[in-house]
Amino acid sequence: MIKHIFKTNNELLLAMADFFIKNAQKSITEHGEFNVSLSGGSSPKKLYEMLASPDFNHMVDWKKVNFFFGDERYVPADDPESNALMAKKALFKPLNIADDQIFTVNTHLNPEGSAIEYAQQIATHFKEKPIRFDLVLLGLGDDAHTASLFPGTDVLEETAATIKPVFLADKNVYRITMTAPLINQAYHVAFLLFGDSKTAAVQQVLEGERDVAKYPAQLIDPQGGKVYWFMDETAAAGLSNK
Ligand code: 6PG
């Protein structure tokens, strides 16, 4: 596990953009495409806007990038809560990404059906090869969840499926999420987080007791890959080992 800690949000985002671009260039050079799973929520929005900006957008052959989602809210595609809608506005539309390069969750089906269909989309893309993303971007919730692997949910114990629906009783909503086994098959996994709302969760996940039911982000440990934590000093303030 590699930690990259930055004083300011801008330095953090610049480093994350550089990391994303270098991974994209290397993957495209090595195997002709870059399969990346995007995180949702608010933290990555500025990163996506930065990647789509004139300062950076010429650095990647975007026609060779395939975009997936680590999780999705179970809402219509035009709902402001949709992770895919956020990415479409911040990244796909400005870069004119073709639809066949974007793999989104079809939330017109019921939650179980949406998860099964998404898993099939991903399996079809990878054909007979193992499903190994070149990069999985993740965020961290204040409760130490990542993707939609929330504390106390059954999906934390999933060992076989790649995509599962998750019901969040306290919010009375469904999410569709990649499972930890699928994320852990990736070559690179990068957490991007900042701000004081993350400080406690970062300390619990990285230095607290091992308890994946309470701190699901502890499940993220790619066997044949590496995990990176990109954060600002505020989020990392609780760490004794920086
Ligand atoms: C989502 C994300 C989720 C997110 C964390 C952090 O769908 O919300 O995938 O796992 O990364 O909740 O969210 P913020 O970046 O908004 O703090």
PDB file of C-alpha atoms and ligand atoms in Angstrom:
ATOM      1  CA  MET A   1       0.000   0.000   0.000  1.00  0.00           C
ATOM      2  CA  ILE A   2       1.487   3.275  -1.137  1.00  0.00           C
ATOM      3  CA  LYS A   3       0.483   6.601   0.451  1.00  0.00           C
ATOM      4  CA  HIS A   4       0.770   9.932  -1.372  1.00  0.00           C
ATOM      5  CA  ILE A   5      -0.048  12.843   0.929  1.00  0.00           C
ATOM      6  CA  PHE A   6      -0.300  16.442  -0.266  1.00  0.00           C
ATOM      7  CA  LYS A   7      -0.573  19.813   1.428  1.00  0.00           C
ATOM      8  CA  THR A   8      -3.254  21.245  -0.824  1.00  0.00           C
ATOM      9  CA  ASN A   9      -6.201  19.897  -2.761  1.00  0.00           C
ATOM     10  CA  ASN A  10      -4.755  21.228  -6.001  1.00  0.00           C
ATOM     11  CA  GLU A  11      -1.429  19.411  -5.516  1.00  0.00           C
ATOM     12  CA  LEU A  12      -3.409  16.243  -4.742  1.00  0.00           C
ATOM     13  CA  LEU A  13      -5.546  16.519  -7.877  1.00  0.00           C
ATOM     14  CA  LEU A  14      -2.516  17.303 -10.079  1.00  0.00           C
ATOM     15  CA  ALA A  15      -0.730  14.220  -8.760  1.00  0.00           C
ATOM     16  CA  MET A  16      -3.835  12.067  -9.259  1.00  0.00           C
ATOM     17  CA  ALA A  17      -4.253  13.358 -12.822  1.00  0.00           C
ATOM     18  CA  ASP A  18      -0.598  12.568 -13.552  1.00  0.00           C
ATOM     19  CA  PHE A  19      -1.025   9.074 -12.063  1.00  0.00           C
ATOM     20  CA  PHE A  20      -4.175   8.455 -14.155  1.00  0.00           C
ATOM     21  CA  ILE A  21      -2.496   9.661 -17.372  1.00  0.00           C
ATOM     22  CA  LYS A  22       0.663   7.602 -16.812  1.00  0.00           C
ATOM     23  CA  ASN A  23      -1.452   4.476 -16.153  1.00  0.00           C
ATOM     24  CA  ALA A  24      -3.505   5.140 -19.270  1.00  0.00           C
ATOM     25  CA  GLN A  25      -0.429   5.647 -21.461  1.00  0.00           C
ATOM     26  CA  LYS A  26       1.271   2.512 -20.092  1.00  0.00           C
ATOM     27  CA  SER A  27      -1.816   0.297 -20.487  1.00  0.00           C
ATOM     28  CA  ILE A  28      -2.466   1.508 -24.041  1.00  0.00           C
ATOM     29  CA  THR A  29       1.180   0.925 -24.960  1.00  0.00           C
ATOM     30  CA  GLU A  30       1.238  -2.534 -23.362  1.00  0.00           C
ATOM     31  CA  HIS A  31      -2.133  -3.952 -24.414  1.00  0.00           C
ATOM     32  CA  GLY A  32      -3.849  -1.457 -26.680  1.00  0.00           C
ATOM     33  CA  GLU A  33      -6.491  -0.199 -24.273  1.00  0.00           C
ATOM     34  CA  PHE A  34      -7.005   1.261 -20.803  1.00  0.00           C
ATOM     35  CA  ASN A  35      -9.834  -0.266 -18.774  1.00  0.00           C
ATOM     36  CA  VAL A  36     -10.590   2.095 -15.904  1.00  0.00           C
ATOM     37  CA  SER A  37     -13.319   1.938 -13.275  1.00  0.00           C
ATOM     38  CA  LEU A  38     -14.406   5.374 -12.061  1.00  0.00           C
ATOM     39  CA  SER A  39     -15.522   6.254  -8.560  1.00  0.00           C
ATOM     40  CA  GLY A  40     -18.577   8.341  -7.863  1.00  0.00           C
ATOM     41  CA  GLY A  41     -19.562  10.837  -5.233  1.00  0.00           C
ATOM     42  CA  SER A  42     -18.175  14.379  -5.112  1.00  0.00           C
ATOM     43  CA  SER A  43     -14.414  13.911  -4.600  1.00  0.00           C
ATOM     44  CA  PRO A  44     -13.435  12.806  -8.119  1.00  0.00           C
ATOM     45  CA  LYS A  45     -15.466  15.443 -10.014  1.00  0.00           C
ATOM     46  CA  LYS A  46     -12.628  17.982 -10.131  1.00  0.00           C
ATOM     47  CA  LEU A  47     -10.209  15.235 -11.223  1.00  0.00           C
ATOM     48  CA  TYR A  48     -12.437  14.332 -14.161  1.00  0.00           C
ATOM     49  CA  GLU A  49     -12.812  18.016 -15.108  1.00  0.00           C
ATOM     50  CA  MET A  50      -9.013  18.397 -14.904  1.00  0.00           C
ATOM     51  CA  LEU A  51      -8.427  15.370 -17.172  1.00  0.00           C
ATOM     52  CA  ALA A  52     -10.887  16.813 -19.713  1.00  0.00           C
ATOM     53  CA  SER A  53      -9.261  20.267 -19.613  1.00  0.00           C
ATOM     54  CA  PRO A  54      -6.950  21.554 -22.396  1.00  0.00           C
ATOM     55  CA  ASP A  55      -3.942  21.260 -20.042  1.00  0.00           C
ATOM     56  CA  PHE A  56      -4.342  17.475 -19.867  1.00  0.00           C
ATOM     57  CA  ASN A  57      -6.795  16.146 -22.448  1.00  0.00           C
ATOM     58  CA  HIS A  58      -4.142  15.830 -25.198  1.00  0.00           C
ATOM     59  CA  MET A  59      -2.066  13.407 -23.096  1.00  0.00           C
ATOM     60  CA  VAL A  60      -4.260  10.321 -23.513  1.00  0.00           C
ATOM     61  CA  ASP A  61      -5.525   8.527 -26.631  1.00  0.00           C
ATOM     62  CA  TRP A  62      -9.113   8.627 -25.311  1.00  0.00           C
ATOM     63  CA  LYS A  63     -10.390   6.418 -28.150  1.00  0.00           C
ATOM     64  CA  LYS A  64      -8.583   3.535 -26.428  1.00  0.00           C
ATOM     65  CA  VAL A  65     -10.047   4.121 -22.963  1.00  0.00           C
ATOM     66  CA  ASN A  66     -12.984   2.066 -21.675  1.00  0.00           C
ATOM     67  CA  PHE A  67     -14.858   3.515 -18.701  1.00  0.00           C
ATOM     68  CA  PHE A  68     -16.625   1.462 -16.047  1.00  0.00           C
ATOM     69  CA  PHE A  69     -18.097   2.353 -12.633  1.00  0.00           C
ATOM     70  CA  GLY A  70     -17.141   0.924  -9.255  1.00  0.00           C
ATOM     71  CA  ASP A  71     -20.682   1.541  -8.134  1.00  0.00           C
ATOM     72  CA  GLU A  72     -23.871   3.318  -9.095  1.00  0.00           C
ATOM     73  CA  ARG A  73     -26.813   4.663  -7.237  1.00  0.00           C
ATOM     74  CA  TYR A  74     -29.995   2.802  -8.178  1.00  0.00           C
ATOM     75  CA  VAL A  75     -31.575   5.893  -9.781  1.00  0.00           C
ATOM     76  CA  PRO A  76     -32.592   6.871 -13.342  1.00  0.00           C
ATOM     77  CA  ALA A  77     -29.713   7.837 -15.642  1.00  0.00           C
ATOM     78  CA  ASP A  78     -30.823  11.496 -15.597  1.00  0.00           C
ATOM     79  CA  ASP A  79     -31.046  11.689 -11.799  1.00  0.00           C
ATOM     80  CA  PRO A  80     -28.621  14.212 -10.220  1.00  0.00           C
ATOM     81  CA  GLU A  81     -27.498  11.386  -7.883  1.00  0.00           C
ATOM     82  CA  SER A  82     -26.252   9.283 -10.827  1.00  0.00           C
ATOM     83  CA  ASN A  83     -22.484   8.705 -10.851  1.00  0.00           C
ATOM     84  CA  ALA A  84     -22.610   8.105 -14.598  1.00  0.00           C
ATOM     85  CA  LEU A  85     -24.348  11.469 -15.126  1.00  0.00           C
ATOM     86  CA  MET A  86     -21.632  13.240 -13.103  1.00  0.00           C
ATOM     87  CA  ALA A  87     -18.904  11.552 -15.183  1.00  0.00           C
ATOM     88  CA  LYS A  88     -20.760  12.285 -18.427  1.00  0.00           C
ATOM     89  CA  LYS A  89     -20.854  16.019 -17.633  1.00  0.00           C
ATOM     90  CA  ALA A  90     -17.310  16.248 -16.238  1.00  0.00           C
ATOM     91  CA  LEU A  91     -15.462  13.876 -18.560  1.00  0.00           C
ATOM     92  CA  PHE A  92     -17.300  11.971 -21.303  1.00  0.00           C
ATOM     93  CA  LYS A  93     -19.089  14.903 -22.948  1.00  0.00           C
ATOM     94  CA  PRO A  94     -16.120  17.315 -22.950  1.00  0.00           C
ATOM     95  CA  LEU A  95     -13.900  14.542 -24.384  1.00  0.00           C
ATOM     96  CA  ASN A  96     -16.569  13.373 -26.819  1.00  0.00           C
ATOM     97  CA  ILE A  97     -16.215   9.772 -25.600  1.00  0.00           C
ATOM     98  CA  ALA A  98     -18.157   7.300 -27.774  1.00  0.00           C
ATOM     99  CA  ASP A  99     -21.014   5.420 -26.117  1.00  0.00           C
ATOM    100  CA  ASP A 100     -19.406   2.046 -26.825  1.00  0.00           C
ATOM    101  CA  GLN A 101     -16.484   3.045 -24.597  1.00  0.00           C
ATOM    102  CA  ILE A 102     -18.751   3.718 -21.603  1.00  0.00           C
ATOM    103  CA  PHE A 103     -20.145   0.843 -19.544  1.00  0.00           C
ATOM    104  CA  THR A 104     -22.929   1.999 -17.239  1.00  0.00           C
ATOM    105  CA  VAL A 105     -25.386   0.247 -14.952  1.00  0.00           C
ATOM    106  CA  ASN A 106     -28.840  -0.157 -16.511  1.00  0.00           C
ATOM    107  CA  THR A 107     -31.069   0.916 -13.631  1.00  0.00           C
ATOM    108  CA  HIS A 108     -34.289   0.349 -15.610  1.00  0.00           C
ATOM    109  CA  LEU A 109     -34.138  -3.284 -14.437  1.00  0.00           C
ATOM    110  CA  ASN A 110     -34.783  -4.322 -10.838  1.00  0.00           C
ATOM    111  CA  PRO A 111     -31.707  -4.113  -8.568  1.00  0.00           C
ATOM    112  CA  GLU A 112     -30.769  -7.776  -8.957  1.00  0.00           C
ATOM    113  CA  GLY A 113     -31.340  -7.580 -12.725  1.00  0.00           C
ATOM    114  CA  SER A 114     -29.250  -4.404 -12.978  1.00  0.00           C
ATOM    115  CA  ALA A 115     -26.360  -6.116 -11.189  1.00  0.00           C
ATOM    116  CA  ILE A 116     -26.554  -9.262 -13.339  1.00  0.00           C
ATOM    117  CA  GLU A 117     -26.739  -7.237 -16.550  1.00  0.00           C
ATOM    118  CA  TYR A 118     -23.787  -5.067 -15.529  1.00  0.00           C
ATOM    119  CA  ALA A 119     -21.715  -8.141 -14.657  1.00  0.00           C
ATOM    120  CA  GLN A 120     -22.565  -9.544 -18.112  1.00  0.00           C
ATOM    121  CA  GLN A 121     -21.517  -6.294 -19.837  1.00  0.00           C
ATOM    122  CA  ILE A 122     -18.154  -6.434 -18.073  1.00  0.00           C
ATOM    123  CA  ALA A 123     -17.599 -10.144 -18.746  1.00  0.00           C
ATOM    124  CA  THR A 124     -18.441  -9.656 -22.429  1.00  0.00           C
ATOM    125  CA  HIS A 125     -15.928  -6.811 -22.710  1.00  0.00           C
ATOM    126  CA  PHE A 126     -13.124  -8.900 -21.207  1.00  0.00           C
ATOM    127  CA  LYS A 127     -14.107 -11.889 -23.376  1.00  0.00           C
ATOM    128  CA  GLU A 128     -12.340 -15.036 -22.181  1.00  0.00           C
ATOM    129  CA  LYS A 129      -9.631 -13.057 -20.365  1.00  0.00           C
ATOM    130  CA  PRO A 130      -9.679 -12.540 -16.569  1.00  0.00           C
ATOM    131  CA  ILE A 131     -11.538  -9.386 -15.556  1.00  0.00           C
ATOM    132  CA  ARG A 132      -8.602  -7.247 -14.486  1.00  0.00           C
ATOM    133  CA  PHE A 133      -9.044  -3.474 -14.585  1.00  0.00           C
ATOM    134  CA  ASP A 134      -5.910  -1.483 -15.297  1.00  0.00           C
ATOM    135  CA  LEU A 135      -7.062   1.044 -12.718  1.00  0.00           C
ATOM    136  CA  VAL A 136      -9.919   1.194 -10.214  1.00  0.00           C
ATOM    137  CA  LEU A 137     -10.524   4.624  -8.693  1.00  0.00           C
ATOM    138  CA  LEU A 138     -12.191   4.579  -5.287  1.00  0.00           C
ATOM    139  CA  GLY A 139     -13.425   7.089  -2.764  1.00  0.00           C
ATOM    140  CA  LEU A 140     -13.840   6.645   0.971  1.00  0.00           C
ATOM    141  CA  GLY A 141     -16.994   7.379   2.888  1.00  0.00           C
ATOM    142  CA  ASP A 142     -16.893   8.973   6.340  1.00  0.00           C
ATOM    143  CA  ASP A 143     -18.073   5.545   7.578  1.00  0.00           C
ATOM    144  CA  ALA A 144     -15.115   3.817   5.860  1.00  0.00           C
ATOM    145  CA  HIS A 145     -17.219   2.419   2.999  1.00  0.00           C
ATOM    146  CA  THR A 146     -15.812   2.334  -0.500  1.00  0.00           C
ATOM    147  CA  ALA A 147     -17.682   1.850  -3.764  1.00  0.00           C
ATOM    148  CA  SER A 148     -20.990   0.695  -2.266  1.00  0.00           C
ATOM    149  CA  LEU A 149     -19.360  -1.726   0.137  1.00  0.00           C
ATOM    150  CA  PHE A 150     -21.088  -0.327   3.215  1.00  0.00           C
ATOM    151  CA  PRO A 151     -20.549  -1.424   6.837  1.00  0.00           C
ATOM    152  CA  GLY A 152     -22.688  -4.354   7.902  1.00  0.00           C
ATOM    153  CA  THR A 153     -23.959  -5.258   4.411  1.00  0.00           C
ATOM    154  CA  ASP A 154     -23.993  -8.828   3.046  1.00  0.00           C
ATOM    155  CA  VAL A 155     -21.954  -7.853  -0.033  1.00  0.00           C
ATOM    156  CA  LEU A 156     -18.866  -7.627   2.213  1.00  0.00           C
ATOM    157  CA  GLU A 157     -18.878 -11.435   2.420  1.00  0.00           C
ATOM    158  CA  GLU A 158     -19.334 -11.984  -1.323  1.00  0.00           C
ATOM    159  CA  THR A 159     -16.597 -14.198  -2.724  1.00  0.00           C
ATOM    160  CA  ALA A 160     -17.862 -15.211  -6.189  1.00  0.00           C
ATOM    161  CA  ALA A 161     -20.013 -12.536  -7.846  1.00  0.00           C
ATOM    162  CA  THR A 162     -18.420  -9.501  -9.523  1.00  0.00           C
ATOM    163  CA  ILE A 163     -21.390  -7.107  -9.222  1.00  0.00           C
ATOM    164  CA  LYS A 164     -24.085  -7.117  -6.522  1.00  0.00           C
ATOM    165  CA  PRO A 165     -27.062  -4.986  -5.482  1.00  0.00           C
ATOM    166  CA  VAL A 166     -26.872  -3.534  -1.975  1.00  0.00           C
ATOM    167  CA  PHE A 167     -29.877  -2.301   0.009  1.00  0.00           C
ATOM    168  CA  LEU A 168     -29.082   0.547   2.403  1.00  0.00           C
ATOM    169  CA  ALA A 169     -31.858   0.258   5.001  1.00  0.00           C
ATOM    170  CA  ASP A 170     -31.043   3.554   6.737  1.00  0.00           C
ATOM    171  CA  LYS A 171     -31.459   5.449   3.458  1.00  0.00           C
ATOM    172  CA  ASN A 172     -34.071   3.086   1.972  1.00  0.00           C
ATOM    173  CA  VAL A 173     -32.136   2.995  -1.307  1.00  0.00           C
ATOM    174  CA  TYR A 174     -30.397   0.428  -3.456  1.00  0.00           C
ATOM    175  CA  ARG A 175     -26.901   0.693  -4.873  1.00  0.00           C
ATOM    176  CA  ILE A 176     -25.175  -1.504  -7.459  1.00  0.00           C
ATOM    177  CA  THR A 177     -21.545  -2.219  -6.648  1.00  0.00           C
ATOM    178  CA  MET A 178     -18.413  -4.022  -7.716  1.00  0.00           C
ATOM    179  CA  THR A 179     -17.517  -6.593  -5.085  1.00  0.00           C
ATOM    180  CA  ALA A 180     -14.198  -6.622  -3.232  1.00  0.00           C
ATOM    181  CA  PRO A 181     -12.995  -9.760  -5.104  1.00  0.00           C
ATOM    182  CA  LEU A 182     -13.523  -7.983  -8.435  1.00  0.00           C
ATOM    183  CA  ILE A 183     -11.805  -4.775  -7.308  1.00  0.00           C
ATOM    184  CA  ASN A 184      -8.935  -6.826  -5.901  1.00  0.00           C
ATOM    185  CA  GLN A 185      -8.241  -8.370  -9.311  1.00  0.00           C
ATOM    186  CA  ALA A 186      -7.166  -4.951 -10.599  1.00  0.00           C
ATOM    187  CA  TYR A 187      -3.590  -4.086 -11.487  1.00  0.00           C
ATOM    188  CA  HIS A 188      -3.878  -0.737  -9.706  1.00  0.00           C
ATOM    189  CA  VAL A 189      -6.398   0.587  -7.196  1.00  0.00           C
ATOM    190  CA  ALA A 190      -6.240   4.261  -6.178  1.00  0.00           C
ATOM    191  CA  PHE A 191      -8.193   5.929  -3.396  1.00  0.00           C
ATOM    192  CA  LEU A 192      -8.740   9.658  -3.842  1.00  0.00           C
ATOM    193  CA  LEU A 193      -9.922  11.542  -0.760  1.00  0.00           C
ATOM    194  CA  PHE A 194      -9.467  14.798   1.055  1.00  0.00           C
ATOM    195  CA  GLY A 195     -10.843  16.896   3.894  1.00  0.00           C
ATOM    196  CA  ASP A 196     -11.405  16.517   7.614  1.00  0.00           C
ATOM    197  CA  SER A 197     -14.566  14.425   7.223  1.00  0.00           C
ATOM    198  CA  LYS A 198     -12.298  11.559   6.113  1.00  0.00           C
ATOM    199  CA  THR A 199      -9.660  11.810   8.870  1.00  0.00           C
ATOM    200  CA  ALA A 200     -11.224   9.302  11.276  1.00  0.00           C
ATOM    201  CA  ALA A 201     -12.086   6.788   8.552  1.00  0.00           C
ATOM    202  CA  VAL A 202      -8.549   6.946   7.101  1.00  0.00           C
ATOM    203  CA  GLN A 203      -7.025   6.269  10.520  1.00  0.00           C
ATOM    204  CA  GLN A 204      -9.460   3.387  11.219  1.00  0.00           C
ATOM    205  CA  VAL A 205      -8.951   1.744   7.824  1.00  0.00           C
ATOM    206  CA  LEU A 206      -5.166   2.068   7.641  1.00  0.00           C
ATOM    207  CA  GLU A 207      -4.145   1.829  11.293  1.00  0.00           C
ATOM    208  CA  GLY A 208      -7.187   0.651  13.245  1.00  0.00           C
ATOM    209  CA  GLU A 209      -8.279  -2.823  14.279  1.00  0.00           C
ATOM    210  CA  ARG A 210      -8.921  -5.250  11.422  1.00  0.00           C
ATOM    211  CA  ASP A 211     -12.723  -5.322  11.172  1.00  0.00           C
ATOM    212  CA  VAL A 212     -13.987  -5.333   7.587  1.00  0.00           C
ATOM    213  CA  ALA A 213     -17.623  -5.335   8.699  1.00  0.00           C
ATOM    214  CA  LYS A 214     -17.035  -1.965  10.354  1.00  0.00           C
ATOM    215  CA  TYR A 215     -14.353  -0.643   7.971  1.00  0.00           C
ATOM    216  CA  PRO A 216     -15.129  -2.169   4.529  1.00  0.00           C
ATOM    217  CA  ALA A 217     -12.320  -0.285   2.771  1.00  0.00           C
ATOM    218  CA  GLN A 218      -9.982  -2.698   4.596  1.00  0.00           C
ATOM    219  CA  LEU A 219     -11.196  -5.355   2.122  1.00  0.00           C
ATOM    220  CA  ILE A 220      -9.318  -3.594  -0.670  1.00  0.00           C
ATOM    221  CA  ASP A 221      -6.030  -5.476  -1.063  1.00  0.00           C
ATOM    222  CA  PRO A 222      -5.271  -6.350  -4.708  1.00  0.00           C
ATOM    223  CA  GLN A 223      -3.399  -9.667  -4.766  1.00  0.00           C
ATOM    224  CA  GLY A 224      -1.684  -9.180  -8.116  1.00  0.00           C
ATOM    225  CA  GLY A 225      -1.711  -5.406  -8.039  1.00  0.00           C
ATOM    226  CA  LYS A 226      -1.020  -2.319  -5.959  1.00  0.00           C
ATOM    227  CA  VAL A 227      -3.205  -0.010  -3.894  1.00  0.00           C
ATOM    228  CA  TYR A 228      -2.440   3.701  -3.581  1.00  0.00           C
ATOM    229  CA  TRP A 229      -3.904   6.254  -1.205  1.00  0.00           C
ATOM    230  CA  PHE A 230      -3.919   9.771  -2.643  1.00  0.00           C
ATOM    231  CA  MET A 231      -5.009  12.185   0.070  1.00  0.00           C
ATOM    232  CA  ASP A 232      -4.431  15.624   1.521  1.00  0.00           C
ATOM    233  CA  GLU A 233      -2.727  16.288   4.868  1.00  0.00           C
ATOM    234  CA  THR A 234      -6.079  16.926   6.547  1.00  0.00           C
ATOM    235  CA  ALA A 235      -7.461  13.513   5.660  1.00  0.00           C
ATOM    236  CA  ALA A 236      -4.152  11.912   6.691  1.00  0.00           C
ATOM    237  CA  ALA A 237      -3.866  13.908   9.950  1.00  0.00           C
ATOM    238  CA  GLY A 238      -4.806  10.933  12.134  1.00  0.00           C
ATOM    239  CA  LEU A 239      -2.109   8.620  10.798  1.00  0.00           C
ATOM    240  CA  SER A 240       0.882   7.878  12.993  1.00  0.00           C
ATOM    241  CA  ASN A 241       2.754   6.326  10.067  1.00  0.00           C
ATOM    242  CA  LYS A 242       2.646   8.703   7.091  1.00  0.00           C
TER     243      LYS A 242
HETATM  244  C1  6PG B   1     -20.636   6.871  -4.399  1.00  0.00           C
HETATM  245  C2  6PG B   1     -19.195   6.465  -4.324  1.00  0.00           C
HETATM  246  C3  6PG B   1     -18.803   6.315  -2.904  1.00  0.00           C
HETATM  247  C4  6PG B   1     -17.952   7.526  -2.627  1.00  0.00           C
HETATM  248  C5  6PG B   1     -17.801   7.775  -1.153  1.00  0.00           C
HETATM  249  C6  6PG B   1     -17.104   9.120  -0.930  1.00  0.00           C
HETATM  250  O1  6PG B   1     -21.368   6.362  -5.240  1.00  0.00           O
HETATM  251  O2  6PG B   1     -20.970   7.755  -3.593  1.00  0.00           O
HETATM  252  O3  6PG B   1     -18.811   5.537  -5.128  1.00  0.00           O
HETATM  253  O4  6PG B   1     -18.121   5.162  -2.557  1.00  0.00           O
HETATM  254  O5  6PG B   1     -16.676   7.333  -3.234  1.00  0.00           O
HETATM  255  O6  6PG B   1     -19.088   7.800  -0.597  1.00  0.00           O
HETATM  256  O7  6PG B   1     -17.940  10.113  -1.455  1.00  0.00           O
HETATM  257  P1  6PG B   1     -17.457  11.641  -1.527  1.00  0.00           P
HETATM  258  O8  6PG B   1     -16.315  11.666  -2.497  1.00  0.00           O
HETATM  259  O9  6PG B   1     -18.661  12.384  -2.033  1.00  0.00           O
HETATM  260  O10 6PG B   1     -17.033  12.024  -0.141  1.00  0.00           O
END
